[in-house]
């Protein structure tokens, strides 16, 4: 039995959920990215109250580690680490791009036996995205990176595969790519995917070290 609090403040729409055995019991979202910091603690309190679950009943705290919004990553990671430390519960860190890819793989009707590749994209302004490429079994074939898009991007993957581009960065990429085997999904709810991935890590006791866990910015972060 596992009850996991899942936190994602890394992308445009933040989500907080409580899941048992990887199945969502209750969740809440916030679509105003600049308000994620104010939303998070209120959302956790609300979920616990509405689910009648006490903090001490949680078996782990899971959080998306990035890449994504620098402010959102810091808020989510600090909150998750604080709760894990105070409650003496394990911390589980999930890559944001892994979460988005898993959400696409879990879409109804998705043929995971095909050669389709899954490419999550997070808008990093102008023509830049944070991205990675995964096979249907979540094997990473392009590690998380920051990429400035041009018409030749992802050519090696599109040559022999269908590729589903998913996330906030997919819209601007769709205006550049000419390949007929490129599919696009700009908006996707990844709440279930985060719960699924965190539960799998929990089962494997794949926990993160509280002392050394930090956001994955991909690019260097400089504070003022």
PDB file of N, CA and C in Angstrom, residues 130-208:
ATOM      1  N   UNK A 130      13.107  23.044 -24.150  1.00  0.00           N
ATOM      2  CA  UNK A 130      13.715  21.933 -23.415  1.00  0.00           C
ATOM      3  C   UNK A 130      13.079  20.675 -23.970  1.00  0.00           C
ATOM      4  N   UNK A 131      13.880  19.692 -24.298  1.00  0.00           N
ATOM      5  CA  UNK A 131      13.328  18.544 -24.998  1.00  0.00           C
ATOM      6  C   UNK A 131      14.127  17.276 -24.719  1.00  0.00           C
ATOM      7  N   UNK A 132      13.568  16.165 -25.121  1.00  0.00           N
ATOM      8  CA  UNK A 132      14.198  14.853 -25.058  1.00  0.00           C
ATOM      9  C   UNK A 132      13.405  13.957 -25.998  1.00  0.00           C
ATOM     10  N   UNK A 133      13.881  12.751 -26.252  1.00  0.00           N
ATOM     11  CA  UNK A 133      13.150  11.810 -27.100  1.00  0.00           C
ATOM     12  C   UNK A 133      13.154  10.448 -26.407  1.00  0.00           C
ATOM     13  N   UNK A 134      11.972   9.814 -26.414  1.00  0.00           N
ATOM     14  CA  UNK A 134      11.804   8.521 -25.751  1.00  0.00           C
ATOM     15  C   UNK A 134      11.150   7.521 -26.699  1.00  0.00           C
ATOM     16  N   UNK A 135      11.506   6.256 -26.506  1.00  0.00           N
ATOM     17  CA  UNK A 135      10.774   5.180 -27.151  1.00  0.00           C
ATOM     18  C   UNK A 135       9.537   4.867 -26.309  1.00  0.00           C
ATOM     19  N   UNK A 136       8.666   3.995 -26.821  1.00  0.00           N
ATOM     20  CA  UNK A 136       7.397   3.715 -26.157  1.00  0.00           C
ATOM     21  C   UNK A 136       7.573   3.030 -24.805  1.00  0.00           C
ATOM     22  N   UNK A 137       8.725   2.397 -24.579  1.00  0.00           N
ATOM     23  CA  UNK A 137       8.995   1.774 -23.285  1.00  0.00           C
ATOM     24  C   UNK A 137       9.727   2.726 -22.348  1.00  0.00           C
ATOM     25  N   UNK A 138       9.751   4.011 -22.702  1.00  0.00           N
ATOM     26  CA  UNK A 138      10.396   5.072 -21.933  1.00  0.00           C
ATOM     27  C   UNK A 138      11.917   4.995 -21.954  1.00  0.00           C
ATOM     28  N   UNK A 139      12.469   4.239 -22.890  1.00  0.00           N
ATOM     29  CA  UNK A 139      13.920   4.276 -23.078  1.00  0.00           C
ATOM     30  C   UNK A 139      14.291   5.623 -23.682  1.00  0.00           C
ATOM     31  N   UNK A 140      15.233   6.303 -23.074  1.00  0.00           N
ATOM     32  CA  UNK A 140      15.633   7.631 -23.520  1.00  0.00           C
ATOM     33  C   UNK A 140      16.622   7.517 -24.670  1.00  0.00           C
ATOM     34  N   UNK A 141      16.270   8.107 -25.815  1.00  0.00           N
ATOM     35  CA  UNK A 141      17.179   8.074 -26.967  1.00  0.00           C
ATOM     36  C   UNK A 141      17.817   9.436 -27.235  1.00  0.00           C
ATOM     37  N   UNK A 142      17.256  10.474 -26.644  1.00  0.00           N
ATOM     38  CA  UNK A 142      17.893  11.790 -26.634  1.00  0.00           C
ATOM     39  C   UNK A 142      17.730  12.342 -25.234  1.00  0.00           C
ATOM     40  N   UNK A 143      18.832  12.514 -24.494  1.00  0.00           N
ATOM     41  CA  UNK A 143      18.729  13.014 -23.122  1.00  0.00           C
ATOM     42  C   UNK A 143      18.196  14.444 -23.085  1.00  0.00           C
ATOM     43  N   UNK A 144      17.679  14.836 -21.943  1.00  0.00           N
ATOM     44  CA  UNK A 144      17.155  16.180 -21.746  1.00  0.00           C
ATOM     45  C   UNK A 144      18.182  17.228 -22.129  1.00  0.00           C
ATOM     46  N   UNK A 145      17.757  18.210 -22.920  1.00  0.00           N
ATOM     47  CA  UNK A 145      18.665  19.247 -23.387  1.00  0.00           C
ATOM     48  C   UNK A 145      17.875  20.501 -23.740  1.00  0.00           C
ATOM     49  N   UNK A 146      18.580  21.585 -23.888  1.00  0.00           N
ATOM     50  CA  UNK A 146      17.997  22.815 -24.422  1.00  0.00           C
ATOM     51  C   UNK A 146      18.352  22.873 -25.904  1.00  0.00           C
ATOM     52  N   UNK A 147      17.386  23.156 -26.751  1.00  0.00           N
ATOM     53  CA  UNK A 147      17.604  23.135 -28.203  1.00  0.00           C
ATOM     54  C   UNK A 147      16.970  24.359 -28.848  1.00  0.00           C
ATOM     55  N   UNK A 148      17.724  25.010 -29.727  1.00  0.00           N
ATOM     56  CA  UNK A 148      17.169  26.081 -30.555  1.00  0.00           C
ATOM     57  C   UNK A 148      16.690  25.435 -31.852  1.00  0.00           C
ATOM     58  N   UNK A 149      15.409  25.545 -32.104  1.00  0.00           N
ATOM     59  CA  UNK A 149      14.795  24.838 -33.217  1.00  0.00           C
ATOM     60  C   UNK A 149      15.112  25.476 -34.564  1.00  0.00           C
ATOM     61  N   UNK A 150      15.322  24.623 -35.546  1.00  0.00           N
ATOM     62  CA  UNK A 150      15.388  25.050 -36.948  1.00  0.00           C
ATOM     63  C   UNK A 150      14.769  23.943 -37.783  1.00  0.00           C
ATOM     64  N   UNK A 151      14.667  24.147 -39.083  1.00  0.00           N
ATOM     65  CA  UNK A 151      13.951  23.192 -39.925  1.00  0.00           C
ATOM     66  C   UNK A 151      14.617  21.817 -39.991  1.00  0.00           C
ATOM     67  N   UNK A 152      15.863  21.714 -39.533  1.00  0.00           N
ATOM     68  CA  UNK A 152      16.573  20.430 -39.580  1.00  0.00           C
ATOM     69  C   UNK A 152      16.534  19.682 -38.247  1.00  0.00           C
ATOM     70  N   UNK A 153      15.959  20.277 -37.240  1.00  0.00           N
ATOM     71  CA  UNK A 153      15.918  19.630 -35.931  1.00  0.00           C
ATOM     72  C   UNK A 153      15.168  18.292 -35.998  1.00  0.00           C
ATOM     73  N   UNK A 154      15.638  17.320 -35.270  1.00  0.00           N
ATOM     74  CA  UNK A 154      15.030  15.993 -35.139  1.00  0.00           C
ATOM     75  C   UNK A 154      15.010  15.203 -36.447  1.00  0.00           C
ATOM     76  N   UNK A 155      15.808  15.635 -37.410  1.00  0.00           N
ATOM     77  CA  UNK A 155      15.832  14.949 -38.704  1.00  0.00           C
ATOM     78  C   UNK A 155      16.199  13.482 -38.588  1.00  0.00           C
ATOM     79  N   UNK A 156      17.140  13.156 -37.707  1.00  0.00           N
ATOM     80  CA  UNK A 156      17.575  11.768 -37.565  1.00  0.00           C
ATOM     81  C   UNK A 156      16.471  10.877 -37.006  1.00  0.00           C
ATOM     82  N   UNK A 157      15.577  11.457 -36.208  1.00  0.00           N
ATOM     83  CA  UNK A 157      14.483  10.672 -35.637  1.00  0.00           C
ATOM     84  C   UNK A 157      13.311  10.566 -36.594  1.00  0.00           C
ATOM     85  N   UNK A 158      13.039  11.623 -37.334  1.00  0.00           N
ATOM     86  CA  UNK A 158      11.919  11.630 -38.274  1.00  0.00           C
ATOM     87  C   UNK A 158      12.207  10.812 -39.531  1.00  0.00           C
ATOM     88  N   UNK A 159      13.465  10.511 -39.784  1.00  0.00           N
ATOM     89  CA  UNK A 159      13.836   9.773 -40.991  1.00  0.00           C
ATOM     90  C   UNK A 159      13.189   8.399 -41.039  1.00  0.00           C
ATOM     91  N   UNK A 160      13.142   7.693 -39.914  1.00  0.00           N
ATOM     92  CA  UNK A 160      12.660   6.316 -39.910  1.00  0.00           C
ATOM     93  C   UNK A 160      11.527   6.057 -38.933  1.00  0.00           C
ATOM     94  N   UNK A 161      11.023   7.112 -38.286  1.00  0.00           N
ATOM     95  CA  UNK A 161      10.014   6.907 -37.256  1.00  0.00           C
ATOM     96  C   UNK A 161       8.912   7.958 -37.328  1.00  0.00           C
ATOM     97  N   UNK A 162       7.726   7.571 -36.879  1.00  0.00           N
ATOM     98  CA  UNK A 162       6.725   8.571 -36.544  1.00  0.00           C
ATOM     99  C   UNK A 162       7.142   9.188 -35.215  1.00  0.00           C
ATOM    100  N   UNK A 163       6.977  10.484 -35.076  1.00  0.00           N
ATOM    101  CA  UNK A 163       7.351  11.162 -33.831  1.00  0.00           C
ATOM    102  C   UNK A 163       6.177  12.012 -33.374  1.00  0.00           C
ATOM    103  N   UNK A 164       5.757  11.804 -32.134  1.00  0.00           N
ATOM    104  CA  UNK A 164       4.707  12.627 -31.544  1.00  0.00           C
ATOM    105  C   UNK A 164       5.368  13.672 -30.654  1.00  0.00           C
ATOM    106  N   UNK A 165       5.233  14.942 -31.042  1.00  0.00           N
ATOM    107  CA  UNK A 165       5.788  16.058 -30.284  1.00  0.00           C
ATOM    108  C   UNK A 165       4.698  16.581 -29.356  1.00  0.00           C
ATOM    109  N   UNK A 166       5.020  16.662 -28.075  1.00  0.00           N
ATOM    110  CA  UNK A 166       3.985  16.974 -27.095  1.00  0.00           C
ATOM    111  C   UNK A 166       4.484  18.014 -26.103  1.00  0.00           C
ATOM    112  N   UNK A 167       3.602  18.933 -25.730  1.00  0.00           N
ATOM    113  CA  UNK A 167       3.953  19.939 -24.740  1.00  0.00           C
ATOM    114  C   UNK A 167       3.904  21.351 -25.298  1.00  0.00           C
ATOM    115  N   UNK A 168       4.234  22.310 -24.444  1.00  0.00           N
ATOM    116  CA  UNK A 168       4.078  23.726 -24.785  1.00  0.00           C
ATOM    117  C   UNK A 168       4.982  24.194 -25.913  1.00  0.00           C
ATOM    118  N   UNK A 169       6.062  23.473 -26.179  1.00  0.00           N
ATOM    119  CA  UNK A 169       6.971  23.874 -27.250  1.00  0.00           C
ATOM    120  C   UNK A 169       6.600  23.316 -28.606  1.00  0.00           C
ATOM    121  N   UNK A 170       5.613  22.413 -28.644  1.00  0.00           N
ATOM    122  CA  UNK A 170       5.283  21.741 -29.897  1.00  0.00           C
ATOM    123  C   UNK A 170       4.646  22.675 -30.918  1.00  0.00           C
ATOM    124  N   UNK A 171       3.946  23.697 -30.460  1.00  0.00           N
ATOM    125  CA  UNK A 171       3.227  24.580 -31.390  1.00  0.00           C
ATOM    126  C   UNK A 171       4.183  25.318 -32.320  1.00  0.00           C
ATOM    127  N   UNK A 172       5.249  25.881 -31.759  1.00  0.00           N
ATOM    128  CA  UNK A 172       6.167  26.630 -32.634  1.00  0.00           C
ATOM    129  C   UNK A 172       6.992  25.695 -33.517  1.00  0.00           C
ATOM    130  N   UNK A 173       7.228  24.480 -33.049  1.00  0.00           N
ATOM    131  CA  UNK A 173       7.946  23.511 -33.872  1.00  0.00           C
ATOM    132  C   UNK A 173       7.082  23.067 -35.053  1.00  0.00           C
ATOM    133  N   UNK A 174       5.768  22.988 -34.845  1.00  0.00           N
ATOM    134  CA  UNK A 174       4.868  22.558 -35.913  1.00  0.00           C
ATOM    135  C   UNK A 174       4.894  23.509 -37.104  1.00  0.00           C
ATOM    136  N   UNK A 175       5.312  24.754 -36.877  1.00  0.00           N
ATOM    137  CA  UNK A 175       5.373  25.738 -37.960  1.00  0.00           C
ATOM    138  C   UNK A 175       6.635  25.597 -38.799  1.00  0.00           C
ATOM    139  N   UNK A 176       7.608  24.811 -38.292  1.00  0.00           N
ATOM    140  CA  UNK A 176       8.875  24.646 -39.002  1.00  0.00           C
ATOM    141  C   UNK A 176       8.980  23.311 -39.724  1.00  0.00           C
ATOM    142  N   UNK A 177       8.499  22.260 -39.094  1.00  0.00           N
ATOM    143  CA  UNK A 177       8.721  20.914 -39.612  1.00  0.00           C
ATOM    144  C   UNK A 177       7.795  20.631 -40.795  1.00  0.00           C
ATOM    145  N   UNK A 178       8.318  19.928 -41.776  1.00  0.00           N
ATOM    146  CA  UNK A 178       7.548  19.600 -42.973  1.00  0.00           C
ATOM    147  C   UNK A 178       7.225  18.105 -43.054  1.00  0.00           C
ATOM    148  N   UNK A 179       7.801  17.298 -42.175  1.00  0.00           N
ATOM    149  CA  UNK A 179       7.646  15.849 -42.253  1.00  0.00           C
ATOM    150  C   UNK A 179       6.205  15.429 -41.991  1.00  0.00           C
ATOM    151  N   UNK A 180       5.691  14.548 -42.843  1.00  0.00           N
ATOM    152  CA  UNK A 180       4.312  14.079 -42.699  1.00  0.00           C
ATOM    153  C   UNK A 180       4.146  13.144 -41.514  1.00  0.00           C
ATOM    154  N   UNK A 181       5.251  12.558 -41.040  1.00  0.00           N
ATOM    155  CA  UNK A 181       5.184  11.604 -39.928  1.00  0.00           C
ATOM    156  C   UNK A 181       5.400  12.275 -38.572  1.00  0.00           C
ATOM    157  N   UNK A 182       5.281  13.599 -38.539  1.00  0.00           N
ATOM    158  CA  UNK A 182       5.370  14.335 -37.276  1.00  0.00           C
ATOM    159  C   UNK A 182       3.959  14.657 -36.787  1.00  0.00           C
ATOM    160  N   UNK A 183       3.668  14.272 -35.544  1.00  0.00           N
ATOM    161  CA  UNK A 183       2.382  14.598 -34.940  1.00  0.00           C
ATOM    162  C   UNK A 183       2.577  15.577 -33.802  1.00  0.00           C
ATOM    163  N   UNK A 184       1.525  16.292 -33.454  1.00  0.00           N
ATOM    164  CA  UNK A 184       1.660  17.357 -32.456  1.00  0.00           C
ATOM    165  C   UNK A 184       0.510  17.322 -31.455  1.00  0.00           C
ATOM    166  N   UNK A 185       0.864  17.531 -30.202  1.00  0.00           N
ATOM    167  CA  UNK A 185      -0.115  17.622 -29.134  1.00  0.00           C
ATOM    168  C   UNK A 185       0.391  18.681 -28.159  1.00  0.00           C
ATOM    169  N   UNK A 186      -0.181  19.878 -28.268  1.00  0.00           N
ATOM    170  CA  UNK A 186       0.329  21.006 -27.478  1.00  0.00           C
ATOM    171  C   UNK A 186      -0.063  20.911 -26.011  1.00  0.00           C
ATOM    172  N   UNK A 187      -1.288  20.506 -25.755  1.00  0.00           N
ATOM    173  CA  UNK A 187      -1.811  20.464 -24.384  1.00  0.00           C
ATOM    174  C   UNK A 187      -2.061  19.027 -23.972  1.00  0.00           C
ATOM    175  N   UNK A 188      -1.582  18.671 -22.781  1.00  0.00           N
ATOM    176  CA  UNK A 188      -1.790  17.319 -22.289  1.00  0.00           C
ATOM    177  C   UNK A 188      -1.827  17.354 -20.769  1.00  0.00           C
ATOM    178  N   UNK A 189      -2.729  16.592 -20.189  1.00  0.00           N
ATOM    179  CA  UNK A 189      -2.823  16.491 -18.732  1.00  0.00           C
ATOM    180  C   UNK A 189      -1.897  15.364 -18.280  1.00  0.00           C
ATOM    181  N   UNK A 190      -0.855  15.716 -17.551  1.00  0.00           N
ATOM    182  CA  UNK A 190       0.150  14.736 -17.148  1.00  0.00           C
ATOM    183  C   UNK A 190       0.004  14.302 -15.688  1.00  0.00           C
ATOM    184  N   UNK A 191      -1.108  14.639 -15.047  1.00  0.00           N
ATOM    185  CA  UNK A 191      -1.294  14.314 -13.635  1.00  0.00           C
ATOM    186  C   UNK A 191      -1.217  12.812 -13.389  1.00  0.00           C
ATOM    187  N   UNK A 192      -1.901  12.031 -14.210  1.00  0.00           N
ATOM    188  CA  UNK A 192      -1.880  10.578 -14.053  1.00  0.00           C
ATOM    189  C   UNK A 192      -0.505   9.996 -14.338  1.00  0.00           C
ATOM    190  N   UNK A 193       0.183  10.577 -15.302  1.00  0.00           N
ATOM    191  CA  UNK A 193       1.519  10.088 -15.643  1.00  0.00           C
ATOM    192  C   UNK A 193       2.495  10.285 -14.485  1.00  0.00           C
ATOM    193  N   UNK A 194       2.409  11.427 -13.811  1.00  0.00           N
ATOM    194  CA  UNK A 194       3.282  11.675 -12.662  1.00  0.00           C
ATOM    195  C   UNK A 194       3.002  10.665 -11.551  1.00  0.00           C
ATOM    196  N   UNK A 195       1.728  10.397 -11.291  1.00  0.00           N
ATOM    197  CA  UNK A 195       1.373   9.417 -10.265  1.00  0.00           C
ATOM    198  C   UNK A 195       1.878   8.026 -10.632  1.00  0.00           C
ATOM    199  N   UNK A 196       1.776   7.681 -11.901  1.00  0.00           N
ATOM    200  CA  UNK A 196       2.244   6.379 -12.384  1.00  0.00           C
ATOM    201  C   UNK A 196       3.753   6.231 -12.202  1.00  0.00           C
ATOM    202  N   UNK A 197       4.486   7.243 -12.612  1.00  0.00           N
ATOM    203  CA  UNK A 197       5.949   7.180 -12.527  1.00  0.00           C
ATOM    204  C   UNK A 197       6.429   7.192 -11.076  1.00  0.00           C
ATOM    205  N   UNK A 198       5.799   7.999 -10.239  1.00  0.00           N
ATOM    206  CA  UNK A 198       6.231   8.055  -8.840  1.00  0.00           C
ATOM    207  C   UNK A 198       5.937   6.732  -8.131  1.00  0.00           C
ATOM    208  N   UNK A 199       4.825   6.106  -8.460  1.00  0.00           N
ATOM    209  CA  UNK A 199       4.508   4.814  -7.851  1.00  0.00           C
ATOM    210  C   UNK A 199       5.518   3.753  -8.275  1.00  0.00           C
ATOM    211  N   UNK A 200       5.900   3.758  -9.545  1.00  0.00           N
ATOM    212  CA  UNK A 200       6.903   2.795 -10.012  1.00  0.00           C
ATOM    213  C   UNK A 200       8.225   2.991  -9.285  1.00  0.00           C
ATOM    214  N   UNK A 201       8.615   4.234  -9.082  1.00  0.00           N
ATOM    215  CA  UNK A 201       9.853   4.489  -8.342  1.00  0.00           C
ATOM    216  C   UNK A 201       9.714   4.053  -6.882  1.00  0.00           C
ATOM    217  N   UNK A 202       8.540   4.271  -6.310  1.00  0.00           N
ATOM    218  CA  UNK A 202       8.310   3.855  -4.925  1.00  0.00           C
ATOM    219  C   UNK A 202       8.459   2.342  -4.793  1.00  0.00           C
ATOM    220  N   UNK A 203       7.876   1.595  -5.716  1.00  0.00           N
ATOM    221  CA  UNK A 203       7.953   0.135  -5.670  1.00  0.00           C
ATOM    222  C   UNK A 203       9.397  -0.352  -5.744  1.00  0.00           C
ATOM    223  N   UNK A 204      10.222   0.390  -6.478  1.00  0.00           N
ATOM    224  CA  UNK A 204      11.622   0.008  -6.649  1.00  0.00           C
ATOM    225  C   UNK A 204      12.536   0.631  -5.601  1.00  0.00           C
ATOM    226  N   UNK A 205      11.921   1.362  -4.642  1.00  0.00           N
ATOM    227  CA  UNK A 205      12.699   2.088  -3.616  1.00  0.00           C
ATOM    228  C   UNK A 205      13.742   2.998  -4.267  1.00  0.00           C
ATOM    229  N   UNK A 206      13.346   3.592  -5.400  1.00  0.00           N
ATOM    230  CA  UNK A 206      14.232   4.499  -6.128  1.00  0.00           C
ATOM    231  C   UNK A 206      14.014   5.914  -5.602  1.00  0.00           C
ATOM    232  N   UNK A 207      14.619   6.199  -4.456  1.00  0.00           N
ATOM    233  CA  UNK A 207      14.404   7.463  -3.781  1.00  0.00           C
ATOM    234  C   UNK A 207      15.576   8.411  -4.009  1.00  0.00           C
ATOM    235  N   UNK A 208      15.305   9.694  -3.887  1.00  0.00           N
ATOM    236  CA  UNK A 208      16.333  10.722  -4.078  1.00  0.00           C
ATOM    237  C   UNK A 208      16.891  11.146  -2.731  1.00  0.00           C
TER     238      UNK A 208
END
